[in-house]
Amino acid sequence: MERKTRMILALDVSDREEALKIAEDVSEFVDAIKVGYPLVLATGLEIIRELAEFAPIIADFKVADIPNTNRLICKQVFEAGADAVIVQGFTGRDSLDACIEVASEYRRDVFVVSEMSHPGGAEFLQPVGEAIARMASEAGAFGLVAPATRPERVKKIRKIIGDKLTIISPGVGAQGGRASDVIAAGADWVIVGRSIYKAELPKEAASEIAAEIEAELRGE
Ligand code: C5P
């Protein structure tokens, strides 16, 4: 995945035409499109290949099962054309290793959730977030998912993993995080969903956030 605009679109709509239209409209402002259960359950797994015309696809299935089942899930995801998959880290090293093994067979990437961006993310997952980040680094994951709603946590996690892993960070806009704060805290990419796909003009909304990120990177 190239680091150009430093933004990933979370395309959580449930209509195929709408998804394709938004993807085409905003493709110049995003480095990847994140597709998850809402869109895939509504339209089918084929949507991944259709959207891959516009940008690399990250399949956000938060895979969280025993190693064998994880392996089977990841195979399906990569066969469908995804460039990367998001998996949970709390299931342990063997479950994560299974995903990373399949990803390396397909030469694709694995992102590991270290903690989640919503308020409930602080209840159970945050206390083990740093241990998950260390495990993901040792296991050879490509990146971590860390919360844009808590830039101080992104900063802490960046300190723990150094430059070895990338960080993608959801929670910008609708959940309250600011793109520039999260990039400043050390995220490689921010993930933005509702602030773009629910905007009256998704292209304008994406362009504004991209400009905010660019200004932050220029040090303005
Ligand atoms: O609409 P919004 O910008 O809040 O979308 C954020 C996206 O990131 C959603 O697809 C959500 O499922 C996802 N996500 C998250 N927190 C995580 C992992 C993924 O918000 N820790």
GROMACS .gro file of C-alpha atoms and ligand atoms in nm:
model
  241
    1MET     CA    1   0.000   0.000   0.000
    2GLU     CA    2   0.141   0.335  -0.100
    3ARG     CA    3   0.154   0.624   0.146
    4LYS     CA    4   0.028   0.912  -0.067
    5THR     CA    5  -0.287   1.074   0.067
    6ARG     CA    6  -0.255   0.886   0.399
    7MET     CA    7  -0.631   0.829   0.400
    8ILE     CA    8  -0.839   0.510   0.381
    9LEU     CA    9  -1.211   0.518   0.304
   10ALA     CA   10  -1.429   0.295   0.527
   11LEU     CA   11  -1.706   0.212   0.281
   12ASP     CA   12  -1.981   0.093   0.516
   13VAL     CA   13  -2.274   0.146   0.281
   14SER     CA   14  -2.500  -0.143   0.188
   15ASP     CA   15  -2.589  -0.063  -0.170
   16ARG     CA   16  -2.365  -0.180  -0.456
   17GLU     CA   17  -2.429   0.115  -0.692
   18GLU     CA   18  -2.376   0.367  -0.415
   19ALA     CA   19  -2.054   0.194  -0.308
   20LEU     CA   20  -1.913   0.198  -0.662
   21LYS     CA   21  -2.013   0.561  -0.718
   22ILE     CA   22  -1.853   0.683  -0.394
   23ALA     CA   23  -1.538   0.478  -0.459
   24GLU     CA   24  -1.500   0.629  -0.805
   25ASP     CA   25  -1.569   0.982  -0.676
   26VAL     CA   26  -1.315   0.977  -0.395
   27SER     CA   27  -1.048   0.744  -0.535
   28GLU     CA   28  -0.800   1.026  -0.599
   29PHE     CA   29  -0.806   1.117  -0.228
   30VAL     CA   30  -0.760   0.772  -0.074
   31ASP     CA   31  -0.476   0.517  -0.069
   32ALA     CA   32  -0.713   0.224   0.000
   33ILE     CA   33  -1.075   0.132   0.057
   34LYS     CA   34  -1.178  -0.063   0.366
   35VAL     CA   35  -1.467  -0.300   0.309
   36GLY     CA   36  -1.641  -0.476   0.596
   37TYR     CA   37  -1.945  -0.681   0.688
   38PRO     CA   38  -2.213  -0.417   0.610
   39LEU     CA   39  -2.119  -0.398   0.242
   40VAL     CA   40  -2.010  -0.760   0.185
   41LEU     CA   41  -2.314  -0.913   0.359
   42ALA     CA   42  -2.544  -0.685   0.159
   43THR     CA   43  -2.387  -0.725  -0.184
   44GLY     CA   44  -2.166  -1.036  -0.180
   45LEU     CA   45  -1.791  -1.094  -0.178
   46GLU     CA   46  -1.763  -1.001  -0.549
   47ILE     CA   47  -1.783  -0.635  -0.447
   48ILE     CA   48  -1.418  -0.661  -0.341
   49ARG     CA   49  -1.302  -0.725  -0.699
   50GLU     CA   50  -1.527  -0.453  -0.836
   51LEU     CA   51  -1.395  -0.195  -0.590
   52ALA     CA   52  -1.035  -0.303  -0.643
   53GLU     CA   53  -1.053  -0.117  -0.975
   54PHE     CA   54  -1.042   0.207  -0.780
   55ALA     CA   55  -0.798   0.136  -0.495
   56PRO     CA   56  -0.635  -0.145  -0.295
   57ILE     CA   57  -0.890  -0.319  -0.072
   58ILE     CA   58  -0.858  -0.385   0.300
   59ALA     CA   59  -1.108  -0.650   0.414
   60ASP     CA   60  -1.221  -0.558   0.764
   61PHE     CA   61  -1.351  -0.892   0.889
   62LYS     CA   62  -1.183  -0.864   1.231
   63VAL     CA   63  -1.099  -1.232   1.201
   64ALA     CA   64  -1.109  -1.389   1.550
   65ASP     CA   65  -1.118  -1.768   1.548
   66ILE     CA   66  -0.902  -2.075   1.602
   67PRO     CA   67  -0.600  -2.103   1.370
   68ASN     CA   68  -0.760  -2.346   1.124
   69THR     CA   69  -1.075  -2.138   1.080
   70ASN     CA   70  -0.869  -1.819   1.052
   71ARG     CA   71  -0.666  -1.985   0.777
   72LEU     CA   72  -0.982  -2.079   0.584
   73ILE     CA   73  -1.128  -1.729   0.621
   74CYS     CA   74  -0.809  -1.553   0.508
   75LYS     CA   75  -0.785  -1.778   0.201
   76GLN     CA   76  -1.136  -1.678   0.094
   77VAL     CA   77  -1.060  -1.310   0.152
   78PHE     CA   78  -0.742  -1.313  -0.060
   79GLU     CA   79  -0.900  -1.531  -0.331
   80ALA     CA   80  -1.172  -1.265  -0.352
   81GLY     CA   81  -0.908  -1.006  -0.441
   82ALA     CA   82  -0.841  -0.824  -0.114
   83ASP     CA   83  -0.494  -0.675  -0.065
   84ALA     CA   84  -0.508  -0.694   0.312
   85VAL     CA   85  -0.719  -0.833   0.594
   86ILE     CA   86  -0.790  -0.699   0.943
   87VAL     CA   87  -0.772  -0.958   1.220
   88GLN     CA   88  -0.817  -0.947   1.597
   89GLY     CA   89  -0.512  -0.993   1.814
   90PHE     CA   90  -0.682  -1.108   2.136
   91THR     CA   91  -0.725  -1.463   2.004
   92GLY     CA   92  -0.351  -1.518   2.056
   93ARG     CA   93  -0.030  -1.581   1.869
   94ASP     CA   94  -0.126  -1.911   1.702
   95SER     CA   95  -0.443  -1.763   1.554
   96LEU     CA   96  -0.250  -1.461   1.429
   97ASP     CA   97   0.032  -1.676   1.288
   98ALA     CA   98  -0.225  -1.868   1.080
   99CYS     CA   99  -0.343  -1.543   0.917
  100ILE     CA  100   0.011  -1.421   0.853
  101GLU     CA  101   0.109  -1.756   0.697
  102VAL     CA  102  -0.179  -1.738   0.449
  103ALA     CA  103  -0.109  -1.370   0.377
  104SER     CA  104   0.252  -1.444   0.294
  105GLU     CA  105   0.148  -1.728   0.060
  106TYR     CA  106  -0.064  -1.477  -0.129
  107ARG     CA  107   0.187  -1.191  -0.077
  108ARG     CA  108  -0.079  -0.986   0.100
  109ASP     CA  109  -0.090  -0.796   0.429
  110VAL     CA  110  -0.235  -0.845   0.776
  111PHE     CA  111  -0.343  -0.563   1.007
  112VAL     CA  112  -0.402  -0.650   1.372
  113VAL     CA  113  -0.653  -0.467   1.593
  114SER     CA  114  -0.471  -0.364   1.908
  115GLU     CA  115  -0.761  -0.169   2.052
  116MET     CA  116  -1.089  -0.032   1.923
  117SER     CA  117  -1.195   0.329   1.874
  118HIS     CA  118  -1.542   0.333   2.037
  119PRO     CA  119  -1.596   0.403   2.413
  120GLY     CA  120  -1.641   0.029   2.485
  121GLY     CA  121  -1.295  -0.027   2.337
  122ALA     CA  122  -1.155   0.102   2.667
  123GLU     CA  123  -1.343  -0.162   2.874
  124PHE     CA  124  -1.168  -0.488   2.786
  125LEU     CA  125  -0.933  -0.440   2.494
  126GLN     CA  126  -0.733  -0.129   2.591
  127PRO     CA  127  -0.563  -0.290   2.894
  128VAL     CA  128  -0.413  -0.558   2.667
  129GLY     CA  129  -0.357  -0.331   2.366
  130GLU     CA  130   0.015  -0.286   2.422
  131ALA     CA  131   0.076  -0.660   2.462
  132ILE     CA  132  -0.117  -0.720   2.139
  133ALA     CA  133   0.095  -0.456   1.963
  134ARG     CA  134   0.416  -0.631   2.076
  135MET     CA  135   0.283  -0.971   1.966
  136ALA     CA  136   0.185  -0.834   1.623
  137SER     CA  137   0.533  -0.691   1.581
  138GLU     CA  138   0.701  -1.021   1.677
  139ALA     CA  139   0.469  -1.218   1.449
  140GLY     CA  140   0.558  -1.003   1.148
  141ALA     CA  141   0.224  -0.835   1.082
  142PHE     CA  142   0.221  -0.546   0.834
  143GLY     CA  143   0.033  -0.310   1.059
  144LEU     CA  144  -0.188  -0.232   1.356
  145VAL     CA  145  -0.531  -0.075   1.391
  146ALA     CA  146  -0.520   0.189   1.668
  147PRO     CA  147  -0.788   0.441   1.772
  148ALA     CA  148  -0.799   0.792   1.622
  149THR     CA  149  -1.031   0.881   1.909
  150ARG     CA  150  -0.735   0.847   2.148
  151PRO     CA  151  -0.428   0.998   1.974
  152GLU     CA  152  -0.227   0.953   2.296
  153ARG     CA  153  -0.275   0.576   2.255
  154VAL     CA  154  -0.156   0.593   1.894
  155LYS     CA  155   0.154   0.777   2.017
  156LYS     CA  156   0.217   0.515   2.286
  157ILE     CA  157   0.173   0.227   2.042
  158ARG     CA  158   0.403   0.395   1.789
  159LYS     CA  159   0.667   0.417   2.064
  160ILE     CA  160   0.632   0.046   2.139
  161ILE     CA  161   0.651  -0.078   1.778
  162GLY     CA  162   0.893   0.182   1.641
  163ASP     CA  163   0.896   0.194   1.261
  164LYS     CA  164   0.860  -0.181   1.218
  165LEU     CA  165   0.483  -0.177   1.165
  166THR     CA  166   0.240   0.062   1.003
  167ILE     CA  167  -0.058   0.207   1.192
  168ILE     CA  168  -0.404   0.261   1.042
  169SER     CA  169  -0.636   0.462   1.260
  170PRO     CA  170  -1.018   0.469   1.252
  171GLY     CA  171  -1.240   0.709   1.442
  172VAL     CA  172  -1.184   1.034   1.252
  173GLY     CA  173  -1.488   1.262   1.210
  174ALA     CA  174  -1.808   1.083   1.314
  175GLN     CA  175  -1.644   0.927   1.623
  176GLY     CA  176  -1.473   1.255   1.716
  177GLY     CA  177  -1.107   1.211   1.613
  178ARG     CA  178  -0.918   1.470   1.403
  179ALA     CA  179  -0.714   1.349   1.107
  180SER     CA  180  -0.426   1.591   1.168
  181ASP     CA  181  -0.396   1.493   1.539
  182VAL     CA  182  -0.370   1.124   1.455
  183ILE     CA  183  -0.115   1.173   1.178
  184ALA     CA  184   0.086   1.391   1.419
  185ALA     CA  185   0.063   1.110   1.678
  186GLY     CA  186   0.230   0.869   1.438
  187ALA     CA  187  -0.041   0.699   1.230
  188ASP     CA  188   0.048   0.615   0.870
  189TRP     CA  189  -0.313   0.630   0.753
  190VAL     CA  190  -0.639   0.759   0.896
  191ILE     CA  191  -0.957   0.565   0.823
  192VAL     CA  192  -1.266   0.775   0.751
  193GLY     CA  193  -1.615   0.640   0.696
  194ARG     CA  194  -1.933   0.833   0.769
  195SER     CA  195  -1.775   1.180   0.735
  196ILE     CA  196  -1.720   1.094   0.369
  197TYR     CA  197  -1.990   0.849   0.261
  198LYS     CA  198  -2.271   1.030   0.445
  199ALA     CA  199  -2.164   1.375   0.326
  200GLU     CA  200  -2.382   1.548   0.069
  201LEU     CA  201  -2.072   1.571  -0.152
  202PRO     CA  202  -1.839   1.282  -0.061
  203LYS     CA  203  -1.570   1.405  -0.298
  204GLU     CA  204  -1.558   1.749  -0.132
  205ALA     CA  205  -1.551   1.592   0.213
  206ALA     CA  206  -1.263   1.362   0.116
  207SER     CA  207  -1.075   1.650  -0.046
  208GLU     CA  208  -1.106   1.861   0.273
  209ILE     CA  209  -0.969   1.586   0.498
  210ALA     CA  210  -0.689   1.513   0.251
  211ALA     CA  211  -0.597   1.884   0.257
  212GLU     CA  212  -0.596   1.882   0.640
  213ILE     CA  213  -0.356   1.585   0.639
  214GLU     CA  214  -0.133   1.749   0.379
  215ALA     CA  215  -0.114   2.069   0.585
  216GLU     CA  216  -0.019   1.867   0.896
  217LEU     CA  217   0.256   1.688   0.704
  218ARG     CA  218   0.391   2.021   0.577
  219GLY     CA  219   0.402   2.134   0.940
  220GLU     CA  220   0.142   2.410   0.907
  221C5P     O1  221  -1.783   0.595   1.007
  221C5P     P1  222  -1.653   0.590   1.079
  221C5P     O2  223  -1.553   0.690   1.024
  221C5P     O3  224  -1.665   0.599   1.229
  221C5P     O4  225  -1.595   0.444   1.042
  221C5P     C1  226  -1.488   0.384   1.110
  221C5P     C2  227  -1.464   0.249   1.050
  221C5P     O5  228  -1.353   0.185   1.115
  221C5P     C3  229  -1.579   0.150   1.065
  221C5P     O6  230  -1.577   0.068   0.949
  221C5P     C4  231  -1.545   0.069   1.187
  221C5P     O7  232  -1.599  -0.061   1.181
  221C5P     C5  233  -1.394   0.062   1.175
  221C5P     N1  234  -1.317   0.038   1.296
  221C5P     C6  235  -1.324   0.118   1.408
  221C5P     N2  236  -1.246   0.088   1.518
  221C5P     C7  237  -1.161  -0.016   1.515
  221C5P     C8  238  -1.152  -0.097   1.400
  221C5P     C9  239  -1.231  -0.066   1.292
  221C5P     O8  240  -1.397   0.217   1.409
  221C5P     N3  241  -1.079  -0.040   1.615
   0.00000   0.00000   0.00000
